[in-house]
Amino acid sequence: MFTYQGDGDICAIGTSHAIHVAARAEKITSIMVNNAVFGMTGGQMAPTTLDGQITTTSPYGRDCKIVGTPIDLPKIIATMQGAAYVAAVSVDSPKNILAAKKAIKKGFQVQQAGLGFAFISILSTCPTNWGLSPVDSIKWLQQHMLPVYQMGELKVPEEGCKHD
């Protein structure tokens, strides 16, 4: 079983579900696509929107003093005992696309081995709602999102660890 969710979903109303799935060490793989906006509903500010980032509901940019800081869900999930595998990847270059593919495959392998919850966050673009060309949106991701969100395997399965 797997879920494929946007950052606006899983970091907002879906946060409690993700946290409790990890707490129970459910044998599920969750894939979160983080484009820093509610991309399917018009580009509104999401829990992952960066400080100063302009969206349809934050036309002057996100003000972290008023609405708080972006939620980095992979880091939160990685602290949970029932999370067996947590990775944060990006799809901004061929090299990173291959790393994303590898992380997704590993997440499913962890799930199939019964080791617990697997969570993969994928940084992605949203050219339409960002008001940028596809090429410029990749540059924006590289310049603004990659410095904020840590990439790599944040948690790997422990030797002999299996949650029944």
Tab-separated table of C-alpha atoms in Angstrom:
chain	number	residue	atom	x	y	z
A	1	MET	CA	0.000	0.000	0.000
A	2	PHE	CA	1.216	3.496	-0.707
A	3	THR	CA	0.035	7.070	-0.648
A	4	TYR	CA	0.966	9.798	-3.093
A	5	GLN	CA	0.218	13.181	-1.562
A	6	GLY	CA	1.000	16.802	-2.104
A	7	ASP	CA	2.729	18.835	0.577
A	8	GLY	CA	-0.391	20.924	1.071
A	9	ASP	CA	-2.331	17.778	1.920
A	10	ILE	CA	0.048	15.780	4.089
A	11	CYS	CA	1.553	18.794	5.902
A	12	ALA	CA	-1.848	20.357	6.674
A	13	ILE	CA	-4.978	18.305	7.282
A	14	GLY	CA	-3.083	15.032	6.687
A	15	THR	CA	-0.335	15.648	9.252
A	16	SER	CA	-2.084	13.782	12.045
A	17	HIS	CA	-2.540	10.770	9.785
A	18	ALA	CA	1.127	10.723	8.763
A	19	ILE	CA	2.325	11.079	12.349
A	20	HIS	CA	0.111	8.274	13.639
A	21	VAL	CA	0.906	5.955	10.721
A	22	ALA	CA	4.585	6.427	11.601
A	23	ALA	CA	3.886	5.957	15.318
A	24	ARG	CA	2.186	2.630	14.597
A	25	ALA	CA	5.005	1.523	12.254
A	26	GLU	CA	2.428	0.759	9.567
A	27	LYS	CA	3.818	-1.085	6.570
A	28	ILE	CA	2.952	1.769	4.208
A	29	THR	CA	5.052	3.902	1.885
A	30	SER	CA	4.064	7.573	1.685
A	31	ILE	CA	5.384	9.737	-1.124
A	32	MET	CA	5.032	13.486	-0.603
A	33	VAL	CA	5.512	15.860	-3.526
A	34	ASN	CA	6.640	19.212	-2.121
A	35	ASN	CA	6.177	22.140	-4.500
A	36	ALA	CA	5.673	24.631	-1.647
A	37	VAL	CA	2.095	25.515	-2.656
A	38	PHE	CA	-1.368	24.000	-2.834
A	39	GLY	CA	-0.778	23.261	-6.516
A	40	MET	CA	-4.066	21.541	-7.364
A	41	THR	CA	-6.328	24.292	-6.039
A	42	GLY	CA	-4.764	27.507	-7.284
A	43	GLY	CA	-1.333	28.005	-5.752
A	44	GLN	CA	-2.300	29.059	-2.238
A	45	MET	CA	0.227	29.205	0.593
A	46	ALA	CA	0.945	25.724	1.955
A	47	PRO	CA	2.591	24.630	5.207
A	48	THR	CA	5.810	24.205	3.183
A	49	THR	CA	5.757	27.643	1.513
A	50	LEU	CA	9.080	29.378	2.081
A	51	ASP	CA	9.544	32.611	4.018
A	52	GLY	CA	8.932	35.468	1.591
A	53	GLN	CA	7.521	33.207	-1.135
A	54	ILE	CA	4.627	34.795	-3.004
A	55	THR	CA	1.454	32.751	-3.486
A	56	THR	CA	-2.140	33.580	-4.384
A	57	THR	CA	-2.987	33.896	-0.675
A	58	SER	CA	0.282	35.567	0.338
A	59	PRO	CA	0.734	38.231	-2.373
A	60	TYR	CA	3.421	40.003	-0.310
A	61	GLY	CA	5.192	36.748	0.508
A	62	ARG	CA	4.905	34.384	3.444
A	63	ASP	CA	5.640	36.204	6.686
A	64	CYS	CA	6.980	33.655	9.161
A	65	LYS	CA	6.491	36.119	12.024
A	66	ILE	CA	2.746	35.928	11.403
A	67	VAL	CA	2.049	32.436	10.011
A	68	GLY	CA	5.006	30.440	11.324
A	69	THR	CA	7.833	28.698	9.563
A	70	PRO	CA	7.641	26.049	6.833
A	71	ILE	CA	7.000	22.512	8.052
A	72	ASP	CA	9.818	20.088	7.237
A	73	LEU	CA	7.834	16.864	7.587
A	74	PRO	CA	10.641	14.452	6.637
A	75	LYS	CA	12.696	15.673	9.605
A	76	ILE	CA	9.710	15.220	11.921
A	77	ILE	CA	8.889	11.729	10.630
A	78	ALA	CA	12.571	10.705	10.898
A	79	THR	CA	12.424	11.209	14.677
A	80	MET	CA	9.664	8.645	15.078
A	81	GLN	CA	10.505	5.115	16.166
A	82	GLY	CA	8.032	3.461	13.776
A	83	ALA	CA	9.483	5.193	10.739
A	84	ALA	CA	11.933	2.741	9.205
A	85	TYR	CA	13.011	4.749	6.155
A	86	VAL	CA	12.841	8.479	5.472
A	87	ALA	CA	14.368	10.160	2.441
A	88	ALA	CA	14.185	13.639	0.949
A	89	VAL	CA	14.996	13.947	-2.738
A	90	SER	CA	14.530	16.372	-5.608
A	91	VAL	CA	13.665	16.063	-9.294
A	92	ASP	CA	15.571	19.128	-10.498
A	93	SER	CA	18.300	17.297	-12.449
A	94	PRO	CA	18.904	13.904	-14.078
A	95	LYS	CA	21.216	12.918	-11.201
A	96	ASN	CA	18.582	13.821	-8.610
A	97	ILE	CA	15.819	12.094	-10.574
A	98	LEU	CA	17.862	8.869	-10.402
A	99	ALA	CA	18.330	9.386	-6.646
A	100	ALA	CA	14.565	9.881	-6.294
A	101	LYS	CA	13.887	6.668	-8.194
A	102	LYS	CA	16.328	4.810	-5.926
A	103	ALA	CA	14.711	6.249	-2.770
A	104	ILE	CA	11.213	5.272	-3.913
A	105	LYS	CA	12.386	1.745	-4.703
A	106	LYS	CA	14.067	1.477	-1.295
A	107	GLY	CA	10.914	2.741	0.417
A	108	PHE	CA	8.874	-0.037	-1.166
A	109	GLN	CA	11.546	-2.608	-0.264
A	110	VAL	CA	11.449	-1.481	3.378
A	111	GLN	CA	7.667	-1.755	3.371
A	112	GLN	CA	7.681	-5.203	1.744
A	113	ALA	CA	10.251	-6.428	4.284
A	114	GLY	CA	7.853	-5.427	7.078
A	115	LEU	CA	10.336	-2.996	8.628
A	116	GLY	CA	7.829	-0.199	9.228
A	117	PHE	CA	6.721	3.072	7.691
A	118	ALA	CA	8.605	4.475	4.682
A	119	PHE	CA	8.363	8.184	3.844
A	120	ILE	CA	9.849	9.846	0.769
A	121	SER	CA	9.631	13.602	0.199
A	122	ILE	CA	10.212	14.814	-3.357
A	123	LEU	CA	10.985	18.477	-4.025
A	124	SER	CA	9.284	19.454	-7.247
A	125	THR	CA	8.307	22.529	-9.194
A	126	CYS	CA	4.951	24.145	-9.934
A	127	PRO	CA	5.615	26.395	-12.949
A	128	THR	CA	1.949	27.339	-13.410
A	129	ASN	CA	1.331	28.537	-9.863
A	130	TRP	CA	4.817	29.962	-9.417
A	131	GLY	CA	4.322	32.019	-12.602
A	132	LEU	CA	7.608	30.770	-14.053
A	133	SER	CA	8.692	28.845	-17.111
A	134	PRO	CA	9.639	25.202	-16.499
A	135	VAL	CA	13.346	26.067	-16.809
A	136	ASP	CA	13.070	29.050	-14.462
A	137	SER	CA	11.065	26.995	-11.973
A	138	ILE	CA	13.895	24.450	-11.767
A	139	LYS	CA	16.352	27.289	-11.132
A	140	TRP	CA	14.029	28.678	-8.432
A	141	LEU	CA	13.826	25.280	-6.738
A	142	GLN	CA	17.626	24.989	-6.792
A	143	GLN	CA	18.209	28.525	-5.485
A	144	HIS	CA	15.446	28.677	-2.871
A	145	MET	CA	14.177	25.236	-1.877
A	146	LEU	CA	17.337	23.126	-1.855
A	147	PRO	CA	19.034	25.387	0.731
A	148	VAL	CA	15.999	25.060	3.046
A	149	TYR	CA	15.092	21.377	2.789
A	150	GLN	CA	17.799	18.834	3.659
A	151	MET	CA	18.253	16.185	0.978
A	152	GLY	CA	19.311	12.578	1.421
A	153	GLU	CA	18.400	9.587	3.517
A	154	LEU	CA	17.336	10.980	6.877
A	155	LYS	CA	16.657	7.563	8.395
A	156	VAL	CA	17.554	4.059	7.272
A	157	PRO	CA	16.390	0.751	8.764
A	158	GLU	CA	18.302	-0.524	11.758
A	159	GLU	CA	19.925	-3.971	11.512
A	160	GLY	CA	17.465	-6.663	12.512
A	161	CYS	CA	14.707	-4.146	13.289
A	162	LYS	CA	11.248	-5.356	12.342
A	163	HIS	CA	7.988	-3.959	13.688
A	164	ASP	CA	5.297	-6.622	14.048
